[in-house]
Coordinates of C-alpha atoms (C1' of nucleotides) in Angstrom, one line a residue:
Chain T
M31 CA 98.7 45.4 121.5
P32 CA 96.4 42.8 120.3
K33 CA 97.9 40.4 117.8
Q34 CA 95.5 41.7 114.9
F35 CA 96.6 45.3 115.0
G36 CA 99.0 44.8 112.1
Q37 CA 96.4 42.8 109.9
I38 CA 93.7 45.3 110.5
L39 CA 96.1 48.3 109.8
V40 CA 97.3 46.7 106.6
K41 CA 93.8 45.6 105.6
W42 CA 92.7 49.2 105.7
A43 CA 95.6 50.5 104.2
K44 CA 95.4 48.1 101.1
E45 CA 91.7 49.5 100.6
N46 CA 93.1 53.4 101.1
F47 CA 95.8 52.8 99.2
R48 CA 97.6 55.7 96.8
E49 CA 100.8 55.6 95.0
L50 CA 103.8 57.7 95.8
P51 CA 106.1 58.8 93.1
W52 CA 109.1 57.5 95.4
K53 CA 107.8 54.4 95.7
E54 CA 107.5 53.2 92.0
D55 CA 110.5 51.4 92.0
N56 CA 112.5 50.6 95.4
D57 CA 115.7 53.0 94.5
P58 CA 116.8 53.8 98.0
Y59 CA 118.7 56.8 96.7
K60 CA 115.3 58.2 95.9
I61 CA 113.4 57.0 99.2
W62 CA 116.3 58.7 100.8
I63 CA 115.8 62.0 98.7
S64 CA 112.3 61.8 99.5
E65 CA 112.4 61.3 103.1
I66 CA 115.2 63.6 103.9
I67 CA 112.7 66.3 102.0
L68 CA 109.7 65.2 104.1
Q69 CA 110.8 65.4 107.6
Q70 CA 108.5 68.1 109.3
T71 CA 107.4 68.7 105.9
R72 CA 103.8 68.0 104.3
I73 CA 103.8 66.0 101.1
S74 CA 102.1 68.8 99.4
Q75 CA 105.2 71.1 100.4
G76 CA 107.8 69.0 99.5
L77 CA 106.7 66.8 96.3
P78 CA 107.4 69.7 93.9
Y79 CA 111.1 69.9 95.7
Y80 CA 111.2 65.8 95.4
L81 CA 110.6 66.2 91.7
K82 CA 113.2 68.9 91.0
F83 CA 115.9 67.1 93.2
V84 CA 115.4 63.5 91.1
K85 CA 115.2 65.4 87.9
K86 CA 118.4 67.2 88.2
Y87 CA 120.1 64.6 90.3
P88 CA 119.0 61.4 89.1
D89 CA 121.4 59.3 91.1
V90 CA 123.9 59.6 93.9
F91 CA 126.7 60.3 91.8
A92 CA 125.1 63.4 90.3
L93 CA 124.0 64.8 93.2
A94 CA 127.8 64.5 94.8
K95 CA 129.4 66.0 92.0
A96 CA 127.2 69.1 92.4
P97 CA 128.5 72.0 94.3
E98 CA 126.9 72.9 97.6
N99 CA 125.5 75.9 96.6
E100 CA 124.1 74.5 93.9
V101 CA 121.7 72.1 96.1
L102 CA 120.7 74.7 98.3
K103 CA 119.6 76.8 95.7
L104 CA 117.4 73.9 94.7
W105 CA 116.2 73.7 98.3
E106 CA 115.9 77.0 98.7
G107 CA 112.3 78.0 100.2
L108 CA 112.1 74.3 102.0
G109 CA 113.5 75.5 105.1
Y110 CA 115.5 73.6 107.5
Y111 CA 118.6 73.9 105.4
S112 CA 120.9 71.6 107.2
R113 CA 119.0 68.8 105.7
A114 CA 120.0 70.1 102.4
R115 CA 123.7 70.4 103.2
N116 CA 124.0 67.1 105.3
L117 CA 121.9 65.4 102.2
H118 CA 125.0 66.5 99.8
H119 CA 127.5 65.3 102.4
T120 CA 126.3 61.7 102.7
S121 CA 125.8 61.8 99.0
K122 CA 129.7 62.2 98.9
V123 CA 129.8 59.3 101.4
I124 CA 127.9 56.9 99.5
A125 CA 129.5 58.0 95.9
F126 CA 132.9 58.4 96.6
E127 CA 133.7 56.1 99.8
F128 CA 130.9 53.4 99.3
N129 CA 131.1 53.1 95.3
G130 CA 127.5 54.2 95.0
R131 CA 126.3 51.4 97.1
F132 CA 123.8 52.4 99.5
P133 CA 123.9 50.9 103.0
N134 CA 121.4 48.5 103.4
T135 CA 121.0 48.1 107.1
Y136 CA 119.4 50.1 109.8
E137 CA 122.4 50.6 111.9
E138 CA 124.5 51.4 108.7
L139 CA 122.1 54.0 107.9
L140 CA 121.9 55.6 111.2
K141 CA 125.8 56.3 111.0
L142 CA 124.9 58.9 107.9
K143 CA 124.3 62.6 108.7
G144 CA 120.9 63.6 108.6
I145 CA 119.5 60.0 109.0
G146 CA 118.4 59.6 112.4
P147 CA 116.0 56.6 113.6
Y148 CA 112.9 57.6 111.5
T149 CA 114.9 58.0 108.2
A150 CA 116.6 54.7 108.9
A151 CA 113.7 53.2 109.4
A152 CA 112.0 54.2 106.2
I153 CA 114.6 53.4 104.1
A154 CA 115.6 50.1 105.8
S155 CA 112.1 49.0 105.4
F156 CA 111.1 50.6 101.7
A157 CA 114.0 50.0 100.0
F158 CA 115.5 46.8 101.8
G159 CA 112.4 45.0 102.9
K160 CA 114.2 45.2 106.6
S161 CA 111.6 44.7 109.4
H162 CA 112.1 48.4 111.4
P163 CA 109.3 50.3 112.5
V164 CA 108.9 54.1 111.3
V165 CA 108.0 56.4 114.3
D166 CA 107.2 59.7 113.3
G167 CA 104.7 62.0 114.2
N168 CA 101.8 60.3 112.9
V169 CA 102.7 56.9 114.7
L170 CA 103.7 58.4 118.2
R171 CA 99.8 60.2 118.1
L172 CA 98.2 56.7 117.1
I173 CA 99.5 54.7 119.6
S174 CA 99.6 57.2 122.2
R175 CA 95.8 57.5 121.7
Y176 CA 95.2 53.9 121.0
F177 CA 96.7 53.0 124.2
G178 CA 95.8 55.9 126.3
I179 CA 99.4 57.4 126.9
E180 CA 99.8 59.9 129.1
N181 CA 103.0 60.5 129.2
S182 CA 104.6 63.1 126.9
I183 CA 105.8 62.0 123.5
D184 CA 108.3 64.6 124.3
E185 CA 110.2 62.4 126.5
G186 CA 112.9 59.8 125.2
Q187 CA 111.3 57.2 127.4
T188 CA 107.9 57.5 125.9
K189 CA 109.4 57.5 122.6
K190 CA 111.3 54.1 123.4
Y191 CA 107.9 52.8 124.6
I192 CA 106.2 53.6 121.6
E193 CA 109.2 52.4 119.4
A194 CA 108.9 49.0 121.4
I195 CA 105.5 48.6 120.9
C196 CA 105.7 49.2 117.0
E197 CA 108.6 46.9 116.8
S198 CA 106.4 43.6 118.2
A199 CA 103.3 45.0 115.8
I200 CA 105.6 45.0 112.5
R201 CA 107.0 41.6 113.3
D202 CA 104.4 39.5 111.6
Q203 CA 103.5 42.0 108.7
D204 CA 105.6 43.3 105.6
P205 CA 108.0 46.0 106.9
A206 CA 107.0 48.2 103.8
I207 CA 103.4 47.9 103.8
F208 CA 103.2 48.1 107.3
N209 CA 105.3 51.3 107.5
Q210 CA 103.3 53.1 105.1
A211 CA 99.9 51.9 106.5
I212 CA 100.7 53.0 110.3
M213 CA 101.8 56.2 108.8
D214 CA 99.0 56.8 106.2
F215 CA 96.5 56.0 109.1
G216 CA 97.7 58.4 111.7
S217 CA 97.5 61.1 109.0
Q218 CA 94.2 60.4 107.5
I219 CA 92.3 58.6 110.1
C220 CA 93.9 59.5 113.6
S221 CA 95.1 63.2 112.6
P222 CA 95.6 66.1 115.3
K223 CA 92.3 67.7 115.1
K224 CA 88.9 66.2 113.9
S225 CA 90.2 62.9 114.1
K226 CA 87.6 60.2 112.3
C227 CA 87.0 58.3 115.3
E228 CA 83.5 57.5 113.7
N229 CA 84.4 55.1 111.3
C230 CA 87.8 54.1 112.9
V231 CA 88.6 50.2 112.7
F232 CA 90.2 50.7 116.3
Q233 CA 87.5 52.2 117.8
S234 CA 86.8 49.5 119.8
N235 CA 90.1 48.8 121.5
C236 CA 90.9 52.7 121.6
V237 CA 91.6 53.6 125.4
A238 CA 91.5 57.3 124.0
F239 CA 87.8 57.1 122.5
D240 CA 86.6 55.3 125.6
K241 CA 88.0 57.9 127.9
Q242 CA 87.1 60.5 125.9
M243 CA 90.7 61.7 125.4
V244 CA 91.2 61.6 121.6
S245 CA 91.5 65.7 121.7
T246 CA 94.2 65.9 124.7
L247 CA 96.6 62.9 123.4
P248 CA 99.2 62.9 122.8
K249 CA 100.7 65.1 125.0
R250 CA 103.6 67.4 124.8
T251 CA 105.6 69.5 127.5
K252 CA 108.0 71.0 125.5
K253 CA 107.4 74.9 125.2
I254 CA 108.4 77.1 122.5
R255 CA 110.7 79.9 123.6
K256 CA 110.6 82.4 120.7
R257 CA 113.2 85.1 120.5
E258 CA 112.7 88.4 118.9
R259 CA 115.7 89.4 116.5
Y260 CA 116.0 92.6 114.2
F261 CA 117.8 92.6 110.7
L262 CA 118.6 95.2 108.7
F263 CA 119.5 94.0 105.1
V264 CA 121.7 97.2 103.6
I265 CA 121.4 97.0 99.6
E266 CA 123.3 99.1 97.4
H267 CA 122.2 98.5 93.7
K268 CA 124.8 100.3 91.4
D269 CA 125.8 99.2 87.7
G270 CA 123.3 96.6 87.6
K271 CA 125.2 94.8 90.3
V272 CA 124.4 94.1 94.6
I273 CA 126.8 93.0 97.2
I274 CA 125.6 89.9 98.9
E275 CA 127.3 87.8 101.7
K276 CA 127.3 84.2 102.9
R277 CA 126.1 83.1 106.0
I278 CA 128.6 81.1 107.4
A279 CA 127.5 81.3 111.2
E280 CA 126.0 78.5 113.4
D281 CA 122.6 80.3 112.9
I282 CA 119.6 80.4 111.2
W283 CA 119.7 79.9 107.0
K284 CA 123.4 78.7 107.2
G285 CA 124.9 78.5 103.8
L286 CA 122.2 81.0 102.6
Y287 CA 123.2 84.5 101.1
Q288 CA 122.0 87.6 102.4
F289 CA 122.7 91.3 101.7
P290 CA 124.9 92.5 104.1
L291 CA 123.3 92.6 107.6
I292 CA 123.2 94.3 110.8
E293 CA 121.5 92.6 113.6
T294 CA 120.3 95.3 115.9
T295 CA 118.3 95.7 118.8
K296 CA 114.3 97.0 119.4
V297 CA 115.2 100.3 120.4
N298 CA 117.5 100.8 117.7
F299 CA 115.2 99.3 115.1
D300 CA 112.3 101.2 115.7
S301 CA 114.4 104.7 116.4
N302 CA 114.5 107.3 113.6
G303 CA 118.1 107.3 114.2
L304 CA 118.5 104.6 112.3
K305 CA 121.3 105.9 110.1
E306 CA 123.9 106.4 112.9
I307 CA 123.4 102.8 113.9
I308 CA 124.0 101.8 110.2
D309 CA 126.5 104.4 110.3
Q310 CA 128.6 102.6 113.2
K311 CA 129.1 99.5 111.0
Y312 CA 129.4 100.5 107.4
D313 CA 130.5 103.1 105.6
V314 CA 127.5 104.4 103.4
E315 CA 125.1 106.8 102.3
I316 CA 121.4 106.1 103.5
E317 CA 118.8 106.5 100.7
T318 CA 115.8 104.7 101.4
I319 CA 114.3 102.4 104.3
S320 CA 111.6 99.7 103.8
Q321 CA 108.7 99.4 106.1
S322 CA 109.4 96.4 108.9
I323 CA 108.6 93.5 107.7
T324 CA 107.8 90.6 110.2
N325 CA 109.3 87.0 109.4
V326 CA 107.8 84.3 112.4
L327 CA 110.2 81.4 112.2
T328 CA 109.3 78.1 114.8
H329 CA 111.9 79.7 117.5
Q330 CA 112.1 83.4 116.7
T331 CA 110.3 86.5 115.1
I332 CA 112.4 88.6 113.1
R333 CA 111.8 92.1 112.2
V334 CA 113.6 92.7 108.9
K335 CA 114.0 96.3 107.1
F336 CA 115.6 96.9 103.9
V337 CA 118.1 99.7 103.5
F338 CA 119.0 101.5 100.1
T339 CA 122.3 103.0 100.1
K340 CA 124.9 104.4 98.1
N341 CA 128.6 104.3 98.0
F342 CA 128.8 101.0 99.9
K343 CA 132.4 100.5 101.0
I344 CA 132.8 96.4 100.4
G345 CA 134.3 94.5 103.4
K346 CA 135.3 91.0 103.9
G347 CA 133.3 88.4 103.2
Q348 CA 131.1 90.2 100.8
K349 CA 131.2 90.3 96.9
R350 CA 129.3 92.1 94.0
I351 CA 127.3 90.1 91.9
K352 CA 124.9 91.3 88.4
T353 CA 121.6 91.3 89.7
A354 CA 120.7 89.1 86.7
S355 CA 122.8 86.7 88.4
I356 CA 121.0 86.7 91.9
Y357 CA 119.1 83.6 90.9
K358 CA 122.1 81.9 91.2
Y359 CA 121.8 82.1 95.1
A360 CA 120.0 80.8 97.6
F361 CA 118.3 83.4 99.9
P362 CA 115.6 83.0 102.9
R363 CA 112.3 83.0 101.8
V364 CA 112.1 86.8 103.6
I365 CA 114.7 88.0 100.9
T366 CA 113.2 86.2 97.9
R367 CA 109.6 87.6 98.9
F368 CA 111.1 91.0 98.8
L369 CA 112.8 90.6 95.9
D370 CA 109.7 89.3 93.8
E371 CA 108.3 92.8 94.6
L372 CA 111.0 94.6 93.7
S373 CA 111.9 95.7 89.8
W374 CA 115.7 97.1 90.1
D375 CA 114.8 100.0 87.5
Chain M
dA92 C1' 118.0 66.5 127.9
dA93 C1' 116.5 70.6 126.0
dA94 C1' 116.7 73.7 122.6
dT95 C1' 117.5 74.6 117.8
dC96 C1' 116.7 74.7 112.9
dG97 C1' 112.2 77.0 108.2
dT98 C1' 108.1 77.4 105.9
dG99 C1' 103.3 77.3 104.8
dG100 C1' 98.6 75.4 105.8
dG101 C1' 94.6 75.1 108.7
dC102 C1' 91.3 76.9 111.8
Chain Q
dT87 C1' 94.9 86.4 114.4
dG88 C1' 98.2 83.5 116.8
dC89 C1' 98.8 79.1 117.6
dC90 C1' 99.1 74.3 116.0
dC91 C1' 101.6 71.4 113.8
dA92 C1' 104.3 68.4 109.7
dA93 C1' 106.8 61.5 107.2
dG94 C1' 113.0 64.6 112.7
dA95 C1' 118.1 65.1 113.4
dT96 C1' 121.7 67.3 115.6
dT97 C1' 123.9 69.3 119.3

DNA sequence: AAATCGTGGGC
DNA sequence: TGCCCAAGATT
């Protein structure tokens, strides 16, 4: 790593500076909220949620005092809901155990739920000026290409190697500026596709550019296995009320609500005898069944049908709510999208 | 260590 | 269209 790497990076960033709302002041709370929201999430997708969160919960006490369901409702649609649950959990730790004082070291931050190596480094540097490099997807890509690292970035060793490189690079720089710069550069110039190599300030030293490996680096070895699942959501709309239940299992959408669910097999899902399948679990009369809706997630493809019924016998863990108060509960996207199309005549 | 956790945009 | 990917963390 040439010593000028950090300098060149910071110089580039100052010429391409863009203000981010959570960096207006150095409020660790706001920086924390923004970093959790931005995990595996693009700024354009996360920004509206950030604005909602700091408006409704201006400080850690406001967040800590809120009920979890309310926090999940605000998070609805953003995905990876454990982030919201951990965010809320950690807000209570900070508010009630630390009396609202935010941990200000990398090591202490790392102990908090939902804060891993990236987020600890981000908060430590952006809020407290501590010298810890952020190593996110942008950084892994940039460093892999610059050094021509052909080992998979999925491996812990590779990540540690890149972290070590960044620790030396950040040393002589302002930590916050360096971290912002390296991520901005990775996302704007050293992008996954259509990298802007023509006018890249690192072109002459970049191994990947020299060896024409820009499009093949970084390497990944993990392959995603996708499961197929088949969900029947049973809806009973009666007297302006519907029945819902909370997802509590260690599974997708934990903490969110849904209509009573029957998970079934492909054969049953596609068969004409869906009634028997439903009868096995619930004592109901079936009216209509929606067409199959496909919900593609990272690790599973879920086929969903909505089954409209009468005389549903309510069971444990289920409750009737007014349709007018559905908006208070957080639902998975596949359900909110369906509800948006629906009018409860 | 490897699998899992959502959603939406880009091509 | 189907696949990749996105300011990762947890178990």
